[in-house]
PDB file of C-alpha atoms in Angstrom:
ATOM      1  CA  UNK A   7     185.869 -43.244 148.937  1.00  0.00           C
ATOM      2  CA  UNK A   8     183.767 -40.121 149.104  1.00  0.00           C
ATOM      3  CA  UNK A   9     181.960 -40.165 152.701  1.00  0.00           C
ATOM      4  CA  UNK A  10     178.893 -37.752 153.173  1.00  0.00           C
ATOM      5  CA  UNK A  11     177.811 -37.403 157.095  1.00  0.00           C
ATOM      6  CA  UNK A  12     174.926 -35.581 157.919  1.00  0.00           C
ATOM      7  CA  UNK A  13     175.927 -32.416 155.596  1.00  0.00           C
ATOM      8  CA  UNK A  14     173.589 -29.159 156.027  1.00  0.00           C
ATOM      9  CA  UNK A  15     173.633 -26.322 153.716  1.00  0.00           C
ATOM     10  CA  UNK A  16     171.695 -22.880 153.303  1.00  0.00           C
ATOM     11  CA  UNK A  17     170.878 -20.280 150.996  1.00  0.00           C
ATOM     12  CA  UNK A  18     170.290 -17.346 153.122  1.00  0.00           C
ATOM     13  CA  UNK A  19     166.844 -17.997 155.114  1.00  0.00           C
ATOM     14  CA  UNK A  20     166.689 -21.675 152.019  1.00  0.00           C
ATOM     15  CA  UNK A  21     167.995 -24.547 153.729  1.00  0.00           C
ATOM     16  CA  UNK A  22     168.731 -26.560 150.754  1.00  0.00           C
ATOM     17  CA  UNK A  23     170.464 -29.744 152.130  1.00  0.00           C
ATOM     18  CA  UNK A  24     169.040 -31.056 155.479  1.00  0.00           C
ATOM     19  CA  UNK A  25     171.148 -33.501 156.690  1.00  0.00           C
ATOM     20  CA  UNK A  26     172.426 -35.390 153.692  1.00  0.00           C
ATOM     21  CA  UNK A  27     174.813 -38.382 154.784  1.00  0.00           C
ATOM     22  CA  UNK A  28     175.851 -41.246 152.097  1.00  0.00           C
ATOM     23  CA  UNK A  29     178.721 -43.035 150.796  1.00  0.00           C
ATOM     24  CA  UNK A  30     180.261 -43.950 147.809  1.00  0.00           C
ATOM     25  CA  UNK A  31     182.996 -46.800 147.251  1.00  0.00           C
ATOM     26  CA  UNK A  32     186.030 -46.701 144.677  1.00  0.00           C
ATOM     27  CA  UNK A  33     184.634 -48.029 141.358  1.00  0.00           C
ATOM     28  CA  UNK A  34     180.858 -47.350 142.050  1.00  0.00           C
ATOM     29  CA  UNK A  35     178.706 -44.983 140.081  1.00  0.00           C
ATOM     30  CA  UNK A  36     175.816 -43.476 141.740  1.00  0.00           C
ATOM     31  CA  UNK A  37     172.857 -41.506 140.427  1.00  0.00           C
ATOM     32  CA  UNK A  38     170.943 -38.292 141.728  1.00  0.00           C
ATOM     33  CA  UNK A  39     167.700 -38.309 141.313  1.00  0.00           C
ATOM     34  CA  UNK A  40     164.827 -36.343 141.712  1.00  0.00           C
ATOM     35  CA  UNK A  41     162.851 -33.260 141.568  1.00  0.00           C
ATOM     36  CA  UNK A  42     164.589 -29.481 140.652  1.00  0.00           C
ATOM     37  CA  UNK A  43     165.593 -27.529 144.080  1.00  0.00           C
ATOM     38  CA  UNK A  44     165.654 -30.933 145.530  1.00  0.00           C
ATOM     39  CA  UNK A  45     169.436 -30.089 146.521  1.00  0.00           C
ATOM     40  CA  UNK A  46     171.059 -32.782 144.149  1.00  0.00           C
ATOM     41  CA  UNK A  47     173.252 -30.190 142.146  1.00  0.00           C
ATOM     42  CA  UNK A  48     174.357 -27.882 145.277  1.00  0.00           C
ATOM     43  CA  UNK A  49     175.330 -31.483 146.689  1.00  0.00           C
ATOM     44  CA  UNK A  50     177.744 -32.084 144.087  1.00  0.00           C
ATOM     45  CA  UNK A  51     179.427 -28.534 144.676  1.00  0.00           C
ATOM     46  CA  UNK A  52     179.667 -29.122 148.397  1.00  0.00           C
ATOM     47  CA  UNK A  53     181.818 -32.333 147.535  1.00  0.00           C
ATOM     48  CA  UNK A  54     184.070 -30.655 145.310  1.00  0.00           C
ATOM     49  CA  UNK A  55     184.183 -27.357 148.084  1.00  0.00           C
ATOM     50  CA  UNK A  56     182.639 -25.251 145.571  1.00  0.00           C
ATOM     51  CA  UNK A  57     179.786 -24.444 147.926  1.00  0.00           C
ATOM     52  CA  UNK A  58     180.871 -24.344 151.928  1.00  0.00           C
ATOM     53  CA  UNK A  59     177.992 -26.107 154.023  1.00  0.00           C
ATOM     54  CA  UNK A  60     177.258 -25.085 157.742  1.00  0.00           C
ATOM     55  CA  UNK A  61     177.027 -28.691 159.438  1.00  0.00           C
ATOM     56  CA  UNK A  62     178.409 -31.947 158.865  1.00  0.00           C
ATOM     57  CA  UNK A  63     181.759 -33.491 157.524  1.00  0.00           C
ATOM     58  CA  UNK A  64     182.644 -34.151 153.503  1.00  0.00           C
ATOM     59  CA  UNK A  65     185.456 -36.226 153.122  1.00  0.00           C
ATOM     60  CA  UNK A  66     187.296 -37.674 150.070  1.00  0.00           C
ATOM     61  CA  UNK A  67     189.722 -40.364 150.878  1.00  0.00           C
ATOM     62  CA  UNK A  68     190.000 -39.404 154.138  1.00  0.00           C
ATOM     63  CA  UNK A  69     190.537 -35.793 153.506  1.00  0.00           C
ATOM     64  CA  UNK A  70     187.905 -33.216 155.344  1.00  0.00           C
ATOM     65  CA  UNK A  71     186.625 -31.175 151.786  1.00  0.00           C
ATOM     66  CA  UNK A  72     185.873 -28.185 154.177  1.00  0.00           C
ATOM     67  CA  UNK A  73     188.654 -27.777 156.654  1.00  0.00           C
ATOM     68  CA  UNK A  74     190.501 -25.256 156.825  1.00  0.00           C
ATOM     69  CA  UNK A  75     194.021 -27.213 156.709  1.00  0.00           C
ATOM     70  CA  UNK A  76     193.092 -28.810 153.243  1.00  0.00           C
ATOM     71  CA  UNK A  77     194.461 -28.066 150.497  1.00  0.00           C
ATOM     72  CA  UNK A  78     191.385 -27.041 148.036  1.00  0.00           C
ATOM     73  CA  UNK A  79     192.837 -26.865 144.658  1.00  0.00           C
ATOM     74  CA  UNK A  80     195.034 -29.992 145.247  1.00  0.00           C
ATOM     75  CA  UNK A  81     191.970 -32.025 146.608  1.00  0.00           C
ATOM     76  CA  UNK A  82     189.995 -30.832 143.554  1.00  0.00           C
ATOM     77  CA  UNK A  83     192.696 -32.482 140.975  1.00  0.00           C
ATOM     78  CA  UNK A  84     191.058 -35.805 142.689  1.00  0.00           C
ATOM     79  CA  UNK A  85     187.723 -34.687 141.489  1.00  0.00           C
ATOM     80  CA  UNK A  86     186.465 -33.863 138.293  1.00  0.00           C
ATOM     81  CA  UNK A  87     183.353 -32.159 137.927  1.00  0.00           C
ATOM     82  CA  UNK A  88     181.480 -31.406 134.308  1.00  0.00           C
ATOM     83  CA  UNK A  89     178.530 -29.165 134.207  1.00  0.00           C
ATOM     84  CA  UNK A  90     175.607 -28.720 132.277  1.00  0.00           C
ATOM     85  CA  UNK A  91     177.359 -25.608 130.427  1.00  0.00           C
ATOM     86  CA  UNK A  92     180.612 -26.562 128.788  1.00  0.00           C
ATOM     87  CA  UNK A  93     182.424 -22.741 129.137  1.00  0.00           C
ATOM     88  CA  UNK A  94     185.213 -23.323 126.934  1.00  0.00           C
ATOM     89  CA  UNK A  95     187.225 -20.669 125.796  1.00  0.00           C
ATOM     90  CA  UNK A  96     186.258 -19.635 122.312  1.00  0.00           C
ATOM     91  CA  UNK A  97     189.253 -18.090 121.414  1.00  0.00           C
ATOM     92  CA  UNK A  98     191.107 -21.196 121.648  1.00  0.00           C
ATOM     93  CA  UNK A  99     191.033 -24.742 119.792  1.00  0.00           C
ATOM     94  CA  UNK A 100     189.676 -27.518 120.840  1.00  0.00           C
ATOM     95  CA  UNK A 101     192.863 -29.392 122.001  1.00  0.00           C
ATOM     96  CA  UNK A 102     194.165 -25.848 123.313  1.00  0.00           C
ATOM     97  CA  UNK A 103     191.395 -25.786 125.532  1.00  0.00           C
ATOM     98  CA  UNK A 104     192.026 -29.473 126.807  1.00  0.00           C
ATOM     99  CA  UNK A 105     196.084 -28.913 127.195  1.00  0.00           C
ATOM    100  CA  UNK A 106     194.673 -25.865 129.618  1.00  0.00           C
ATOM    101  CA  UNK A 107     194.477 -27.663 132.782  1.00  0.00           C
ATOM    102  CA  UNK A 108     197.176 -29.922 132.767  1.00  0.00           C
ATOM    103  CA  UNK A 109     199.455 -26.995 131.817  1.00  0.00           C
ATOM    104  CA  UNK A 110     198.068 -24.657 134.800  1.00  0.00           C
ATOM    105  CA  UNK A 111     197.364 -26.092 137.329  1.00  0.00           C
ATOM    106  CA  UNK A 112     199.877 -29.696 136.796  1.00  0.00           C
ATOM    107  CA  UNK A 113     202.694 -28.029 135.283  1.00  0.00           C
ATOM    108  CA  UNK A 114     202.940 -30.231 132.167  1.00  0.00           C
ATOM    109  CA  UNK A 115     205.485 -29.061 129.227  1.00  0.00           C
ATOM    110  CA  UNK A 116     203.873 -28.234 126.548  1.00  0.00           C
ATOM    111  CA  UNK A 117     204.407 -31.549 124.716  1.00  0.00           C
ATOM    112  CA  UNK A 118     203.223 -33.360 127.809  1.00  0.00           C
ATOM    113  CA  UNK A 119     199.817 -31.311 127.849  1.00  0.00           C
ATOM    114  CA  UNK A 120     199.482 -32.206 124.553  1.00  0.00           C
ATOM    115  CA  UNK A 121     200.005 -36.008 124.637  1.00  0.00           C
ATOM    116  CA  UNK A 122     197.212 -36.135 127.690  1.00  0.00           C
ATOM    117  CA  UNK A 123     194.980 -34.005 125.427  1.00  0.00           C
ATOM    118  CA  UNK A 124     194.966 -35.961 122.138  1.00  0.00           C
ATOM    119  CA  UNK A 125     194.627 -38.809 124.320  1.00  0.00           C
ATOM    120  CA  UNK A 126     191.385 -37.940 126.316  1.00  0.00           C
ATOM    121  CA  UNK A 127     189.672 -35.759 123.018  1.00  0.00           C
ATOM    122  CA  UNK A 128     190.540 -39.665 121.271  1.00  0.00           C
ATOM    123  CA  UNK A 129     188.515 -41.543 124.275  1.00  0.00           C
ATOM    124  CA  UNK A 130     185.591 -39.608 124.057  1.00  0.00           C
ATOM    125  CA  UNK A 131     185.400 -39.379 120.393  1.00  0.00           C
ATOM    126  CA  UNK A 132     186.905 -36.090 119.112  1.00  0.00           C
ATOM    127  CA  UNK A 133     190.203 -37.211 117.862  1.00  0.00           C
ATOM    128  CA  UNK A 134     188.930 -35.446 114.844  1.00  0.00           C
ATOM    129  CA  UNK A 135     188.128 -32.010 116.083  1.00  0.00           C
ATOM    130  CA  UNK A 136     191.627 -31.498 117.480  1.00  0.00           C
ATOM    131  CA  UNK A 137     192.004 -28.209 115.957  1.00  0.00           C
ATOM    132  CA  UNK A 138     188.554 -27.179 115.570  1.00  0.00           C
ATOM    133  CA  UNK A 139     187.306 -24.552 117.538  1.00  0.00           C
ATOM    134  CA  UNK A 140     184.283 -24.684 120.219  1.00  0.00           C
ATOM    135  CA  UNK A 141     181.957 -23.156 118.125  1.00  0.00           C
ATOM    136  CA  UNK A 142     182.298 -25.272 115.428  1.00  0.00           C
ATOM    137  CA  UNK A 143     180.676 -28.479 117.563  1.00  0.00           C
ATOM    138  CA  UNK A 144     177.802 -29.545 118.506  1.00  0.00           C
ATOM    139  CA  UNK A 145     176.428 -28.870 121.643  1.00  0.00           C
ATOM    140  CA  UNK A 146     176.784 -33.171 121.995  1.00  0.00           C
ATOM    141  CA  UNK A 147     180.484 -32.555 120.954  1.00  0.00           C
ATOM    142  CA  UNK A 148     181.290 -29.306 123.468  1.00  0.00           C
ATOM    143  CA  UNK A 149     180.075 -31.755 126.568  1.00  0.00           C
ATOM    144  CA  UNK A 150     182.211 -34.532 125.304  1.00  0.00           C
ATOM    145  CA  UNK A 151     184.997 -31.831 125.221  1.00  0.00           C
ATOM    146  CA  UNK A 152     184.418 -30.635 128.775  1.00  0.00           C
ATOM    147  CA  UNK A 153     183.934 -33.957 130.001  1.00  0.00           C
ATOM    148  CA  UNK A 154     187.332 -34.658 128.001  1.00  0.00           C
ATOM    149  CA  UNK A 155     188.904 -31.481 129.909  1.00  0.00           C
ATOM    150  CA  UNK A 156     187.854 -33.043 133.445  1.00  0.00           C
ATOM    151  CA  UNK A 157     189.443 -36.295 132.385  1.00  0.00           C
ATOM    152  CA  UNK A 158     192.794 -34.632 131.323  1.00  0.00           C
ATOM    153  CA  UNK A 159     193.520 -34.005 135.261  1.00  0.00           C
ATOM    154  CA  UNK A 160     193.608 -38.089 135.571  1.00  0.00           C
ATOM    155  CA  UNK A 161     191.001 -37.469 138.755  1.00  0.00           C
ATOM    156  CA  UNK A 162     190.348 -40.357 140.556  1.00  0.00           C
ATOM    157  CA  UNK A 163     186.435 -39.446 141.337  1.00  0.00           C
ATOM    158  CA  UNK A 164     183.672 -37.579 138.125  1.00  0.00           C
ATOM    159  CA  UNK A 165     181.102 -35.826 139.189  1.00  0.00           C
ATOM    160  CA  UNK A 166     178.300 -35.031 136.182  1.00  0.00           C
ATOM    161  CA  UNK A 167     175.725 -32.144 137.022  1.00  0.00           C
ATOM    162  CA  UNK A 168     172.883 -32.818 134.130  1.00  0.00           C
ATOM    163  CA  UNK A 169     174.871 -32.697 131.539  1.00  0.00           C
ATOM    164  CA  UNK A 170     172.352 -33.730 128.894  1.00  0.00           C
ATOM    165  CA  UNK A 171     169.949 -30.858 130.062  1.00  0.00           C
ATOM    166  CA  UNK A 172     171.064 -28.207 128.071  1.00  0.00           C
ATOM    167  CA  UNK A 173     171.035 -30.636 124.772  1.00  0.00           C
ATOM    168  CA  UNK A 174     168.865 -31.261 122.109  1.00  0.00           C
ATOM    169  CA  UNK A 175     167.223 -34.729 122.494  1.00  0.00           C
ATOM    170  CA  UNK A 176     169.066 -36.276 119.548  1.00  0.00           C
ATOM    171  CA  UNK A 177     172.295 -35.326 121.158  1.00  0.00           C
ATOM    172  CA  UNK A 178     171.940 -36.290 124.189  1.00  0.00           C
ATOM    173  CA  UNK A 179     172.763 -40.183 123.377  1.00  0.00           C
ATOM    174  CA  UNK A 180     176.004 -39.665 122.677  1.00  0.00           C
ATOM    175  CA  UNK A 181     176.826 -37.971 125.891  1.00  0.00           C
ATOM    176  CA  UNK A 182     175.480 -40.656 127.988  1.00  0.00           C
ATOM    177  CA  UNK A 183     177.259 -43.263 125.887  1.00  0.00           C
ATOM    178  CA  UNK A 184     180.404 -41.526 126.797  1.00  0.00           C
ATOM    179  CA  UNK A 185     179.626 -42.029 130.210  1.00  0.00           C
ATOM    180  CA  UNK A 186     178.610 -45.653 129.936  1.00  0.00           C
ATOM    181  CA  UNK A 187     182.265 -46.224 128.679  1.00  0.00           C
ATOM    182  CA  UNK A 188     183.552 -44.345 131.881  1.00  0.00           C
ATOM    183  CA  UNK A 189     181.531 -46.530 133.934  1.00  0.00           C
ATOM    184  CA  UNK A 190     182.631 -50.128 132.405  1.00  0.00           C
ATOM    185  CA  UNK A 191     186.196 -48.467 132.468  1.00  0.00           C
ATOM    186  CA  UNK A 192     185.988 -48.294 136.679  1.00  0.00           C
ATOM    187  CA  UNK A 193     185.203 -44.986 137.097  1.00  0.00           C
ATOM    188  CA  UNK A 194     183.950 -43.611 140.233  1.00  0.00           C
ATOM    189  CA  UNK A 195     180.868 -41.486 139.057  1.00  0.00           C
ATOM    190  CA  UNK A 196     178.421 -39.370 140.735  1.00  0.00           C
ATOM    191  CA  UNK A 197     175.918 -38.431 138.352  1.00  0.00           C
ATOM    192  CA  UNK A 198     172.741 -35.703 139.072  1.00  0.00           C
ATOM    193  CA  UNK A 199     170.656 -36.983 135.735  1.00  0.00           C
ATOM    194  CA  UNK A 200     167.333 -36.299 134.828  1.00  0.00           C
ATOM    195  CA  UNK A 201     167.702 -39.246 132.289  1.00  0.00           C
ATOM    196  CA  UNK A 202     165.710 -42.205 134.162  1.00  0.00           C
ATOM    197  CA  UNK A 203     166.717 -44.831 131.577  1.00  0.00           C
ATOM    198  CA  UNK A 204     170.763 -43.956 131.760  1.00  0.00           C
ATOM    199  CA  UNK A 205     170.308 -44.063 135.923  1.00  0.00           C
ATOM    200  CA  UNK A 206     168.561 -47.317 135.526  1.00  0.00           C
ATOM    201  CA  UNK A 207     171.167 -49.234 133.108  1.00  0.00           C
ATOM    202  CA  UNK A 208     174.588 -47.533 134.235  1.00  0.00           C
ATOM    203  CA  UNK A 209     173.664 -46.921 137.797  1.00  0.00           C
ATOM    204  CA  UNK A 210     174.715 -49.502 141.130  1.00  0.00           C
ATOM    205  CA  UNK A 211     172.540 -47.092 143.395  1.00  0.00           C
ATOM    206  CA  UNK A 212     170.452 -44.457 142.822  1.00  0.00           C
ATOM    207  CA  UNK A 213     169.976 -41.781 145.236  1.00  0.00           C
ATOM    208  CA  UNK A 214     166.460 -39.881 145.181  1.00  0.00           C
ATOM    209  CA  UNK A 215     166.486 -36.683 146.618  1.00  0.00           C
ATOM    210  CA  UNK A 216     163.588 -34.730 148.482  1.00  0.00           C
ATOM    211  CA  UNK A 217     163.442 -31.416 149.421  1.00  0.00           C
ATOM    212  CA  UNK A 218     166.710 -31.400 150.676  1.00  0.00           C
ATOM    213  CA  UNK A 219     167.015 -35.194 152.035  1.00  0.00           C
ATOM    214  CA  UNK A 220     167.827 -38.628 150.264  1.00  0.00           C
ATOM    215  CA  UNK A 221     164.367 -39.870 150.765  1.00  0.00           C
ATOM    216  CA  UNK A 222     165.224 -43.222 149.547  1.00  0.00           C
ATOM    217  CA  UNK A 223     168.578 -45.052 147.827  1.00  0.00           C
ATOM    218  CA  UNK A 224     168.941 -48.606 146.626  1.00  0.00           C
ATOM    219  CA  UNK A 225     170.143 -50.105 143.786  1.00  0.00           C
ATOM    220  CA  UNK A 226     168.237 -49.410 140.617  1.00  0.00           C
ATOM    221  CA  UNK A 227     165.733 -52.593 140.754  1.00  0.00           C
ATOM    222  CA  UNK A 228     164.546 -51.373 143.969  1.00  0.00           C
ATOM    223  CA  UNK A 229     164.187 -47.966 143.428  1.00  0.00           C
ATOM    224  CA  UNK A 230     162.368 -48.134 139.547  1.00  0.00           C
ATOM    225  CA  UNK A 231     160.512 -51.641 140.768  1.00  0.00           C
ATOM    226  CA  UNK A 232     159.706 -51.577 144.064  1.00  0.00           C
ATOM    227  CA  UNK A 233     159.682 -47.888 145.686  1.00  0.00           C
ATOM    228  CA  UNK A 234     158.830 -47.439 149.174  1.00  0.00           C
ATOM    229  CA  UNK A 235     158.384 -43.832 149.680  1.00  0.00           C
ATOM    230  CA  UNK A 236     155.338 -42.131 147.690  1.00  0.00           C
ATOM    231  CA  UNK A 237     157.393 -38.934 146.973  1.00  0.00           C
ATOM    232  CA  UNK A 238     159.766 -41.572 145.092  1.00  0.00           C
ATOM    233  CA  UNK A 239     156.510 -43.311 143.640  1.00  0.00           C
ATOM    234  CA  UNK A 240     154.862 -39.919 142.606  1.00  0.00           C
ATOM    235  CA  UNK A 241     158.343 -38.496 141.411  1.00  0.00           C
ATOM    236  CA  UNK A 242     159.154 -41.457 139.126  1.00  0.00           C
ATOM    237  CA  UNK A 243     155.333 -41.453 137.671  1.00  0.00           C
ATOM    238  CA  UNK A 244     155.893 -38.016 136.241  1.00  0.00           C
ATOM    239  CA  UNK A 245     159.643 -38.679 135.314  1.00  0.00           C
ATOM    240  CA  UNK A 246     159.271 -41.975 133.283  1.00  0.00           C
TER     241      UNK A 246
END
């Protein structure tokens, strides 16, 4: 499980995450909600040690994120994390680009890589576009490629920083279906979404972030139905 205790973080004199603690269990998926600067996406780098915080404790399966004794970049293999830019390499195809990680960083033979990355490009729908190159997708098709790229490291935790942001709105349905399939598959998800309908249907809790703090978290009924808190009430007014 991924365990969050009372986790601080600043941006010089911008204290951006003011005591965040939560958990989530093997199998769950979890949404971010909430507001931009609200701390939801610097939250997801702290639990994948991408960002350091200043107080508090991050641990993944029992394993401190932040101290100094772990491991980083074997902790990270655990963890995949897809952004709302894709960054693949241009230069290289669209399986290349998958085979990458497994390669580098796992030490796959070539023919290995390559097994891992026809399979994952096939699960998210780009068995197709194996020797395509980035450029030659759509913006719908480079996030399934990324989020095929993450997979390809057989992590046992996704992380999902608005990845439909960046989309236009008629490709943005085909990302989230690709993460409805992760989510009936088992797969532990934390998600920062602006998408309120995707949070409401995939989600078993949502998280709504406030200027820093989870200012409420329930499961989706409670927290689209029957909010307590008026920053959740006047956030979801203007977000639905």
């Amino acid at each position: 499980m991924i365990q969050i205790e009372d986790v601080h973080k600043h941006f010089g004199p911008l204290h951006v995450l003011k005591g965040v603690s939560l958990s989530v269990e093997k199998g769950e998926v979890l949404s971010m909600i909430g507001g931009s600067g609200s701390g939801k996406s610097t939250m997801l780098m702290c639990i994948n040690g991408l960002e350091a915080i200043e107080k508090g404790r991050i641990s993944v399966d029992g394993v401190e994120v932040h101290a100094k004794s772990t491991d980083i970049n074997r902790l990270r293999r655990k963890i995949g994390i897809v952004f709302q830019q894709w960054n693949a390499f241009p230069h290289l195809t669209v399986l290349e680009n998958v085979m990458l990680a497994p390669r580098k960083v796992l030490r796959k033979s070539r023919h290995e890589a390559e097994e891992i990355a026809i399979e994952q490009l096939r699960h998210v729908g780009l068995g197709e576009k194996l020797k395509s190159f980035p450029s030659r997708l759509s913006g719908g098709q480079q996030q399934r490629m990324a989020i095929a790229r993450a997979l390809a490291m057989s992590p046992d935790y996704m992380l999902f920083d608005e990845v439909t942001s960046a989309l236009d709105p008629q490709l943005v349905g085909e990302v989230l279906d690709t993460l409805r399939m992760l989510s009936h598959e088992g797969m532990t998800m934390i998600v920062v979404t602006h998408e309120m309908r995707f949070a409401r249907e995939v989600s078993d809790r949502v998280a709504f972030f406030c200027k820093g703090q989870i200012h409420e978290l329930g499961t989706p009924d409670q927290i689209f139905e029957s909010p307590e808190r008026p920053e959740t009430i006047d956030f979801l007014r203007s977000a639905i």
